[in-house]
Short mmCIF file of C-alpha atoms and ligand atoms in Angstrom, two decimals:
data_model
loop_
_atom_site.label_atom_id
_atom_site.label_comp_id
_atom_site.label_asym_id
_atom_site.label_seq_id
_atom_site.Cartn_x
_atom_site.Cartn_y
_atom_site.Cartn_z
CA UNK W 1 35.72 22.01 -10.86
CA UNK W 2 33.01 23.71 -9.65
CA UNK W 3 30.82 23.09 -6.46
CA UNK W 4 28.02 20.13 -6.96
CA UNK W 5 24.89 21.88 -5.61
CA UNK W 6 22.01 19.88 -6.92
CA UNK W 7 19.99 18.54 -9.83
CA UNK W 8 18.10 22.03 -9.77
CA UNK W 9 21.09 24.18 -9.68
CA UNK W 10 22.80 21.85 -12.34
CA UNK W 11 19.70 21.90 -14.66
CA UNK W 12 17.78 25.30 -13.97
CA UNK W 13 16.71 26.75 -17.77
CA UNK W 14 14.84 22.88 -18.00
CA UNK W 15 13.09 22.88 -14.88
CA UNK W 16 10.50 25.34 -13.40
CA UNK W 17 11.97 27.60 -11.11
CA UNK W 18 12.96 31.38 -11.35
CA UNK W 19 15.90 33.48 -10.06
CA UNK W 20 14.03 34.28 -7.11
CA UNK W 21 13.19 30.25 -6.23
CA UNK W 22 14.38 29.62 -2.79
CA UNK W 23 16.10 25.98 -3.62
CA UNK W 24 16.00 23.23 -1.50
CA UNK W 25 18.39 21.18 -1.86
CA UNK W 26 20.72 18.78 -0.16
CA UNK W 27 23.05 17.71 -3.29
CA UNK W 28 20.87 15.21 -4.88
CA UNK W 29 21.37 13.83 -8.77
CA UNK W 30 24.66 13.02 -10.73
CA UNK W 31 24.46 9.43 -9.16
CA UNK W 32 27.09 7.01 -10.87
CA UNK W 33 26.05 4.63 -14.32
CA UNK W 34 27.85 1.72 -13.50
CA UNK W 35 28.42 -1.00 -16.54
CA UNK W 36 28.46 -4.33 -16.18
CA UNK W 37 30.90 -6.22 -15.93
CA UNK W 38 30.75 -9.62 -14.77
CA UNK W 39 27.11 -10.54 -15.33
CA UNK W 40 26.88 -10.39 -19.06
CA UNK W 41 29.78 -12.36 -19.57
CA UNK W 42 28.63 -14.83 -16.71
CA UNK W 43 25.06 -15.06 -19.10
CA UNK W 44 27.15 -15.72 -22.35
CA UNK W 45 24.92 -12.56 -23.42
CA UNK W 46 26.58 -9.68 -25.89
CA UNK W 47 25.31 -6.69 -24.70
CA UNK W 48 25.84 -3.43 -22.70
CA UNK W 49 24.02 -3.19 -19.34
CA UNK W 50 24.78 -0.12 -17.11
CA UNK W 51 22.67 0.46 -13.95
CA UNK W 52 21.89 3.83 -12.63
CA UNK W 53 22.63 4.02 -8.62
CA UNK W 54 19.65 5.61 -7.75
CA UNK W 55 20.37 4.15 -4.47
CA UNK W 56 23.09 6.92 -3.92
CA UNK W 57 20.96 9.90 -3.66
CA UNK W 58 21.26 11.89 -0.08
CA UNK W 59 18.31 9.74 1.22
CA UNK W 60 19.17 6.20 -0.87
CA UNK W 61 16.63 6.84 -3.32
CA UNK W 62 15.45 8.74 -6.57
CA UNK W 63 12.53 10.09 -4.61
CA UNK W 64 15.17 12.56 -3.92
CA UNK W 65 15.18 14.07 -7.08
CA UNK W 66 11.44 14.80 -6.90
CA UNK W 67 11.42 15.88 -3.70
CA UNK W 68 13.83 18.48 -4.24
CA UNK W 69 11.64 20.11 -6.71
CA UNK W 70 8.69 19.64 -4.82
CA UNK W 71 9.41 21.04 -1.66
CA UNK W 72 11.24 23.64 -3.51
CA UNK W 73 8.05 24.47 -4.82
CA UNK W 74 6.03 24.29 -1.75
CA UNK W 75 8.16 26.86 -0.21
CA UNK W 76 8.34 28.92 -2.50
CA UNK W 77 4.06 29.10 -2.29
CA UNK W 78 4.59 29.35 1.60
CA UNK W 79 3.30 25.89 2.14
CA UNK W 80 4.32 25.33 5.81
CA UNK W 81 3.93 21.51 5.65
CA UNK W 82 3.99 18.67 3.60
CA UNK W 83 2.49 15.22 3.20
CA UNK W 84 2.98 12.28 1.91
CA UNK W 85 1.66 8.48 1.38
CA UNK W 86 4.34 6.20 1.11
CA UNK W 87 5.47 2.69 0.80
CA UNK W 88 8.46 3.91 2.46
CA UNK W 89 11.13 5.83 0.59
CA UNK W 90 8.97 9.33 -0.38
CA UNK W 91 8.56 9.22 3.60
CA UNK W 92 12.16 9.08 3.92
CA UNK W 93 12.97 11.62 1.06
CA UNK W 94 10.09 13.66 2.43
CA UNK W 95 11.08 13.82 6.03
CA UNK W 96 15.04 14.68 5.29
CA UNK W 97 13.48 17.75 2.94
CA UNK W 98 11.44 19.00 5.06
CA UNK W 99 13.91 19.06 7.44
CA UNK W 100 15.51 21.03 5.21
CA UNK W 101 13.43 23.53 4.50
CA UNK W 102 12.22 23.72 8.16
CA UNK W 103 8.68 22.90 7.59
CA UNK W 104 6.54 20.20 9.02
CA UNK W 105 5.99 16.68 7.13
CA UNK W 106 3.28 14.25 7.98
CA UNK W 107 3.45 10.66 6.30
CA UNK W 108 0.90 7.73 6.21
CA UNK W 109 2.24 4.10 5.51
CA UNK W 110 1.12 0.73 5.41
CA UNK W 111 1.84 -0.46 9.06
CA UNK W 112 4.20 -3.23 9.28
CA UNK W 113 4.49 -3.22 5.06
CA UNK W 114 7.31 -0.86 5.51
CA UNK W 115 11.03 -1.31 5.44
CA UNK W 116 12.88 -0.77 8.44
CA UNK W 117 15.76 1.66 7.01
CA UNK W 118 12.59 4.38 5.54
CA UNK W 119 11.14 3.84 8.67
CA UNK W 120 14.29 4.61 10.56
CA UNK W 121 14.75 8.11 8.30
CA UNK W 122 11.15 9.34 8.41
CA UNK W 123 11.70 8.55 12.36
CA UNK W 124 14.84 10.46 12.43
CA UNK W 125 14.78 13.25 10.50
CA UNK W 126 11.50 14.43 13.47
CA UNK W 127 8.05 13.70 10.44
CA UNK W 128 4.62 13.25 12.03
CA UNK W 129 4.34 9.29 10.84
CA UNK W 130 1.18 7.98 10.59
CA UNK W 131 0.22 3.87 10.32
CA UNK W 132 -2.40 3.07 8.59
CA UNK W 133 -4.11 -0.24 9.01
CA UNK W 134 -4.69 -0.15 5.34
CA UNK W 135 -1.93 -0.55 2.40
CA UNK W 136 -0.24 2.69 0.12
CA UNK W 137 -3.04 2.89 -2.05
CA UNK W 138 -5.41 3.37 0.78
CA UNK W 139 -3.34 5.96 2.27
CA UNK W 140 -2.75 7.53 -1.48
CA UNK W 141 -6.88 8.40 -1.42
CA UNK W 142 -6.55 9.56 2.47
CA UNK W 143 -4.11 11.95 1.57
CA UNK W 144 -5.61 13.37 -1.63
CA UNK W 145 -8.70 13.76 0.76
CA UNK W 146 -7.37 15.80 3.70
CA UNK W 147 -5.06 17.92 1.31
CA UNK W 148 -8.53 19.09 0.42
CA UNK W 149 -9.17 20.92 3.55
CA UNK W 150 -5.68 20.99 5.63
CA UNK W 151 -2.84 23.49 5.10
CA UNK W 152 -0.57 21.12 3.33
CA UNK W 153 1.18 20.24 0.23
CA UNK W 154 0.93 16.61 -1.59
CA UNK W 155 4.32 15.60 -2.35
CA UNK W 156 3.33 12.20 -3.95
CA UNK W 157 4.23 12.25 -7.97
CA UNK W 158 0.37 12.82 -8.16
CA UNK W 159 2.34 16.85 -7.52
CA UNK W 160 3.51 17.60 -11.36
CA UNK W 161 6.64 19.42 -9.65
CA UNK W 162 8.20 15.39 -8.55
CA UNK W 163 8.00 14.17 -12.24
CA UNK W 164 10.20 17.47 -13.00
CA UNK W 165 13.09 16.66 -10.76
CA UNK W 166 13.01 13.13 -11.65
CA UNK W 167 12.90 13.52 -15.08
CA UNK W 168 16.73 14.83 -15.06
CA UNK W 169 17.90 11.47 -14.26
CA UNK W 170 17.05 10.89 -18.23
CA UNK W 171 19.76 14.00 -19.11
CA UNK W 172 21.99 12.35 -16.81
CA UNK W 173 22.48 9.22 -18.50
CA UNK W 174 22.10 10.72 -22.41
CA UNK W 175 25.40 13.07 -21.09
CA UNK W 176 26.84 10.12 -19.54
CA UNK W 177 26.56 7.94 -22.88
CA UNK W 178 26.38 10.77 -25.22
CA UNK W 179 23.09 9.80 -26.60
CA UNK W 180 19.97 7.62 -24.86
CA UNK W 181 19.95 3.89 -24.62
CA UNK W 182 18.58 1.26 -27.01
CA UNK W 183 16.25 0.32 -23.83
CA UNK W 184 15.62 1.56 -20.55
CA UNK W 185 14.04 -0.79 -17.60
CA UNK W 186 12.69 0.71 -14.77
CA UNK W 187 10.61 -1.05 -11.31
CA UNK W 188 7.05 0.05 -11.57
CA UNK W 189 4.88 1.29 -8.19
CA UNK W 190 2.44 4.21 -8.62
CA UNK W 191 4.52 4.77 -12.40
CA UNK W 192 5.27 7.92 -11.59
CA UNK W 193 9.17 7.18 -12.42
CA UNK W 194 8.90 5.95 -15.77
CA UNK W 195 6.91 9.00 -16.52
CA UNK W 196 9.60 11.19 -15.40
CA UNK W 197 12.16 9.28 -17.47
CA UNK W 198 9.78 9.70 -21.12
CA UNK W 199 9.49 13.63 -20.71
CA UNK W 200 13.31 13.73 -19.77
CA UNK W 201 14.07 11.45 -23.36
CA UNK W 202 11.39 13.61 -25.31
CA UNK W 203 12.76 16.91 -24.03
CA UNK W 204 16.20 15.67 -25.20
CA UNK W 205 15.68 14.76 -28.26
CA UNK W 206 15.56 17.33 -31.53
CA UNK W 207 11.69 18.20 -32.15
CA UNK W 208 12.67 19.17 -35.59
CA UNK W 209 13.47 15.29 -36.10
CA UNK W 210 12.89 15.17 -39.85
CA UNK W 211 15.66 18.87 -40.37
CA UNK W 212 17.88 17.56 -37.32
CA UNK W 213 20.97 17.98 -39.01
CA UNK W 214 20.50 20.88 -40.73
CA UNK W 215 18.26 22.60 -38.37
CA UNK W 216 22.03 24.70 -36.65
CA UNK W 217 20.23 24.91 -33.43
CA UNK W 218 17.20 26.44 -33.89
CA UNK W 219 15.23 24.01 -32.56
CA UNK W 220 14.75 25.22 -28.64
CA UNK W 221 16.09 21.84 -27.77
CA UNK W 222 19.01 21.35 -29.94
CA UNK W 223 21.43 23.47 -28.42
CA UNK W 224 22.13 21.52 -24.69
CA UNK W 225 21.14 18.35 -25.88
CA UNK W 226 23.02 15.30 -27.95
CA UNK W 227 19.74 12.60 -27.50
CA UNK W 228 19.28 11.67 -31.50
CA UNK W 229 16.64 9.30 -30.49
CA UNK W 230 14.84 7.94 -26.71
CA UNK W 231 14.92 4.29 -25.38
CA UNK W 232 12.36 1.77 -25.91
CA UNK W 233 11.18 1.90 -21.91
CA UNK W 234 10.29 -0.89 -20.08
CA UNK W 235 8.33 -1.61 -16.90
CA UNK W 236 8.91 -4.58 -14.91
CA UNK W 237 6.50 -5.34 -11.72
CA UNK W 238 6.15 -7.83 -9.26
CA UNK W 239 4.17 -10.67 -9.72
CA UNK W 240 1.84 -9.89 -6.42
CA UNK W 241 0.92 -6.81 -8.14
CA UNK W 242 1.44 -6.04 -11.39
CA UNK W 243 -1.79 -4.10 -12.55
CA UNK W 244 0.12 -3.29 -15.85
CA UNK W 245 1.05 -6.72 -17.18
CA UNK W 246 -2.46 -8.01 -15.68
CA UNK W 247 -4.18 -5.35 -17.97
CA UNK W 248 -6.01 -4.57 -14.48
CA UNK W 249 -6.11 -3.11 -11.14
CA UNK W 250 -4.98 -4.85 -7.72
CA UNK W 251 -6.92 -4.31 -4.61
CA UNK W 252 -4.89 -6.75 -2.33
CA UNK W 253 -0.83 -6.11 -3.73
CA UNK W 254 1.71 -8.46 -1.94
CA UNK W 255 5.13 -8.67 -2.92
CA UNK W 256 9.21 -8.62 -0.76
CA UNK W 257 9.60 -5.34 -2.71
CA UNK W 258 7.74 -3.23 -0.97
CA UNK W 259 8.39 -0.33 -2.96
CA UNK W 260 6.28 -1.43 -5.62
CA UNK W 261 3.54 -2.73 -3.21
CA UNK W 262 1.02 -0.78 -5.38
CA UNK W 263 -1.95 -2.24 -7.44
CA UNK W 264 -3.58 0.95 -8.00
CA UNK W 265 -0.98 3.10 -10.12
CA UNK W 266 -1.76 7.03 -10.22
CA UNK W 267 -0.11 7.50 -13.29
CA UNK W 268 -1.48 4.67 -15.28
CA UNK W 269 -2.76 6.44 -17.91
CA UNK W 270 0.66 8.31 -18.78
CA UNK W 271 2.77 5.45 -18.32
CA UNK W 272 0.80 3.00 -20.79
CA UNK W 273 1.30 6.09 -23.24
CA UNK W 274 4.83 5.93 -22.56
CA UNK W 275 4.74 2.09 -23.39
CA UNK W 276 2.77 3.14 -26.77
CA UNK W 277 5.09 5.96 -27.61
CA UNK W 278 8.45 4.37 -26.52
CA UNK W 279 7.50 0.69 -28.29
CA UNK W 280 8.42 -0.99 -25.24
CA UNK W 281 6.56 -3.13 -22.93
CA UNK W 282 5.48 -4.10 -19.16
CA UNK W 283 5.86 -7.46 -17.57
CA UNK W 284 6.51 -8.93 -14.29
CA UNK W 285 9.14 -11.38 -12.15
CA UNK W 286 8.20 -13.18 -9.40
CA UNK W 287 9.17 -12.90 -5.87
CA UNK W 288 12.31 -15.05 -5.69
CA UNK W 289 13.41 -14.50 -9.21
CA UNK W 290 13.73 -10.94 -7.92
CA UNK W 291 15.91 -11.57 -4.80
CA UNK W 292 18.03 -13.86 -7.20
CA UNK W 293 18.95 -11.21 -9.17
CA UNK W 294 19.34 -8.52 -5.83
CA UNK W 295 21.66 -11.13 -4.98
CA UNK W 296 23.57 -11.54 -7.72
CA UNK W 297 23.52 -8.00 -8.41
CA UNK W 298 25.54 -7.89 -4.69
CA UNK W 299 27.72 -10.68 -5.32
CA UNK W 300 28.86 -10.33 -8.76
CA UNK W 301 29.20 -6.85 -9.37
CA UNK W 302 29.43 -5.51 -5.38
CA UNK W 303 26.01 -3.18 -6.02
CA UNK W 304 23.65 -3.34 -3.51
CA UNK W 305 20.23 -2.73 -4.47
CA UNK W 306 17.08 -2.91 -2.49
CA UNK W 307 14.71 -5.63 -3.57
CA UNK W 308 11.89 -3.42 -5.75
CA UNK W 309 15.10 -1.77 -7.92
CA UNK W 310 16.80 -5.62 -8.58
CA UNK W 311 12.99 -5.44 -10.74
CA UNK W 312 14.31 -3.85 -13.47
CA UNK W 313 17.25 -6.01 -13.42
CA UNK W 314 15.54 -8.80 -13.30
CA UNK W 315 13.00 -8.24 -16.07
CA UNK W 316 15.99 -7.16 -18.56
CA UNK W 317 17.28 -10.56 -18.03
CA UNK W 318 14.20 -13.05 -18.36
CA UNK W 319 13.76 -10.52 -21.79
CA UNK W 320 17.38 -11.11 -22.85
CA UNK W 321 17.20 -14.81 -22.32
CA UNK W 322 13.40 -15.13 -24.24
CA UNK W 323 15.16 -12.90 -27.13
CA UNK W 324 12.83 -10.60 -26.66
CA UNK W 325 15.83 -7.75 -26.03
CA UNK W 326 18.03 -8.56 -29.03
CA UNK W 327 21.80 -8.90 -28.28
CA UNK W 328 23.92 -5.97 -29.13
CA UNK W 329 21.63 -3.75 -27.63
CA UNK W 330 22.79 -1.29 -25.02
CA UNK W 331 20.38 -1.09 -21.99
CA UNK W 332 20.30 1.50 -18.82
CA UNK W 333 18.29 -0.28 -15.67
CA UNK W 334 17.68 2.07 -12.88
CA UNK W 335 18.30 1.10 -9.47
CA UNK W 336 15.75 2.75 -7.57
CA UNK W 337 16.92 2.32 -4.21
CA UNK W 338 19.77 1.17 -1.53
CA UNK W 339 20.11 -2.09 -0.07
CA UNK W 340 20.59 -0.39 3.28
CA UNK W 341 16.65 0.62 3.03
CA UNK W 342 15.75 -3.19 4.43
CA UNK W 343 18.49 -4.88 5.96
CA UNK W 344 15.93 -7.87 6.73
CA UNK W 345 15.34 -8.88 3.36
CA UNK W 346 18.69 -9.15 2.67
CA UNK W 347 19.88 -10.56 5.99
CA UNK W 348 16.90 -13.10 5.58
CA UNK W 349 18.63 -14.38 2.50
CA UNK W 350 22.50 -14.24 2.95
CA UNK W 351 25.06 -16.70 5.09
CA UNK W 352 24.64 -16.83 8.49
CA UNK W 353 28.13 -15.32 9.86
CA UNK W 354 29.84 -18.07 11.82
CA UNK W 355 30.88 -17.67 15.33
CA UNK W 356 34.29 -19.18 16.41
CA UNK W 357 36.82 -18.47 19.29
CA UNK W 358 39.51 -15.65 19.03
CA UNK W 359 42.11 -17.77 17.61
CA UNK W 360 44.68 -17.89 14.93
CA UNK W 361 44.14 -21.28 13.72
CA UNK W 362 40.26 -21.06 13.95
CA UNK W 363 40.51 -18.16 11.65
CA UNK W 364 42.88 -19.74 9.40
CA UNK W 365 40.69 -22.78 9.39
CA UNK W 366 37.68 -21.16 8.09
CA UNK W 367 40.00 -19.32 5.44
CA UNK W 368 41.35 -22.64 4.05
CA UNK W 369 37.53 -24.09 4.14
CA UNK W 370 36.33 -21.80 1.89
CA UNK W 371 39.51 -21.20 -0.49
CA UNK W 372 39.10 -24.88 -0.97
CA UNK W 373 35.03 -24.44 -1.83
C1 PLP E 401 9.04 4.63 -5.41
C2 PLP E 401 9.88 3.48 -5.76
C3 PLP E 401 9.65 2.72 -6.93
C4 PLP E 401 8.48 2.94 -7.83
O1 PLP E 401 8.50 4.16 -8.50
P1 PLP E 401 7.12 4.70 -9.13
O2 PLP E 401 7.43 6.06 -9.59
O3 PLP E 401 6.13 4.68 -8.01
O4 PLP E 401 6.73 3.76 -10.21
C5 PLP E 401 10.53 1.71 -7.24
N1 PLP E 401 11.57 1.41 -6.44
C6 PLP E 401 11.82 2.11 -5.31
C7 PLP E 401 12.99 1.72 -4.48
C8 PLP E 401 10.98 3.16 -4.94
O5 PLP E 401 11.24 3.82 -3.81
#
């Protein structure tokens, strides 16, 4: 048993760093791939559906594994300060590694459009955050702007160096299952993610497809990796904006999950090739079909998701019940985030606790109440 230090340490010869990298780091990656249990059998559906805890990461969110690359990178340039725009969780994963590092971070958000647990983090871990009276994709072109001019480092995904820390999440689940999924269903915001996922598949599977076999690990790629083929991916939105199953940009996004408040994508272009390479698809769930499945993620498995990452969840299963993902298939859906991240969503939508006096039998009564439901 050796030490956990990180997705860098874990996977340096397949990222970009050298001996002399200063890593960042504060034990991010190797989060759990929970199967189903309960749901598919509640659905009548035969298939395999594991979810990927994203939500465990040192800040509660994958942005974790990008950001350890990317400030890893900055530093090692001598960048003495980041910045971000962010519908709430790269502020969060930002602010903690920066911390880190002991440089300065500066975030712009949407004001008010934020949840109140990535608010709390870029608060607490001391980054400069800015409210914009604008939404993410207004602060996306602010940012791109000043970086222009000011000392600091973009650590959006726009900065190549987050795509290569997320992408290991992709090795992660091809060691966990021994090869890659029949499909894998990821939330899509700015697209970034689902990016990062393709180049992890494609790097992990034989290039020398045709001579796999035979090919005794010549191939560069061979010799680490057991991928024989990569997932068909698939990118769920919500409805409020969802540029990618509208074939079209949106300049006024509204959705609960605010994570994927984005109707501008940066990486539009590579993830519709990802959808042409992979043969998969986008599509989009609405608002409340999305907090049914966050809650039924919570109360039939005991995973608590925040409301963007129940997205993938939530398209998988309108695609499962149209036929369109045939049974038998085995299917990875990452869960981007924590449920911690916005407590009011999910306190807006659960039972009221009840309030009773500090008695035996006033206890006991509400026990016997609900036994009987
Ligand atoms: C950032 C984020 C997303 C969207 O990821 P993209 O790479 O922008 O597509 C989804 N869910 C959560 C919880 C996020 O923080």
């Amino acid at each position: 048993m050796t030490h956990y230090t990180g997705l860098i340490e874990r996977y340096r010869n397949r990222l970009p760093v050298g001996p002399d990298t200063p890593i960042i780091s504060l034990g991010e990656g190797n989060t759990p791939l929970i199967e189903l249990r309960n749901l598919p059998k509640k659905l009548g559906k035969d298939v395999r559906i594991l979810v990927k805890f994203e939500g465990l990461n040192p800040t509660g969110s994958f942005k974790d594994r990008g950001m350890t690359m990317a400030v890893t990178k900055a530093v090692e340039a001598g960048s003495k300060a980041i910045i971000c725009a962010s519908t709430g969780n790269t502020s969060a994963a930002a602010a903690a590694y920066a911390s880190r590092a002991g440089i300065a971070s500066f975030v712009l958000i949407p004001e008010g459009k934020i949840a109140l647990g990535k608010l709390s983090q870029a608060m607490m871990h001391g980054s400069v955050v800015i409210q914009i009276n604008g939404n993410f994709d207004d602060g996306m072109r602010l940012v791109r702007e000043v970086a222009e001019s000011a000392p600091v480092t973009i650590v959006n995904s726009v900065n190549p160096f987050r795509l290569q820390g997320q992408k290991t999440a992709s090795f992660e689940i091809i060691e966990e299952l021994g090869d890659a999924p029949d499909y894998h269903a990821l939330p899509v915001g700015n697209a970034g993610n689902i990016t990062a996922h393709w180049i992890g598949y494609s790097e992990s599977v034989c290039q020398n497809t045709r001579s796999c076999v035979h090919c005794e690990g010549k191939c560069p790629y061979h010799k680490e990796i057991a991928a024989t083929k990569r997932p068909k991916m698939l990118g769920y939105q919500a409805a409020g904006s969802a540029p990618f199953s509208r074939l079209a940009f949106v300049d006024d996004p509204e959705t609960v999950a605010t994570a994927i408040r984005i109707g501008h994508p940066v990486s539009w272009k590579q993830a519709w090739q990802v959808k042409e390479e992979s043969g998969g698809w986008f599509d989009e769930c609405t608002d409340s079909e999305i907090l049914k499945v966050q809650k039924l993620l919570a109360q039939s498995e005991g995973i608590f998701c925040e409301p963007a990452s129940a997205t993938s969840l939530a398209g998988v299963l309108m695609d499962l019940e149209r036929g369109k993902i045939e049974e038998g298939s085995t299917i990875v859906c990452t869960l981007t985030g924590h449920g911690l991240k916005d407590p009011d969503t999910a306190i807006a939508q659960s039972t009221r606790p009840v309030t009773v006096d500090a008695t035996r039998s006033s206890i006991e009564k509400i026990i016997l109440e609900n036994l009987a439901k």
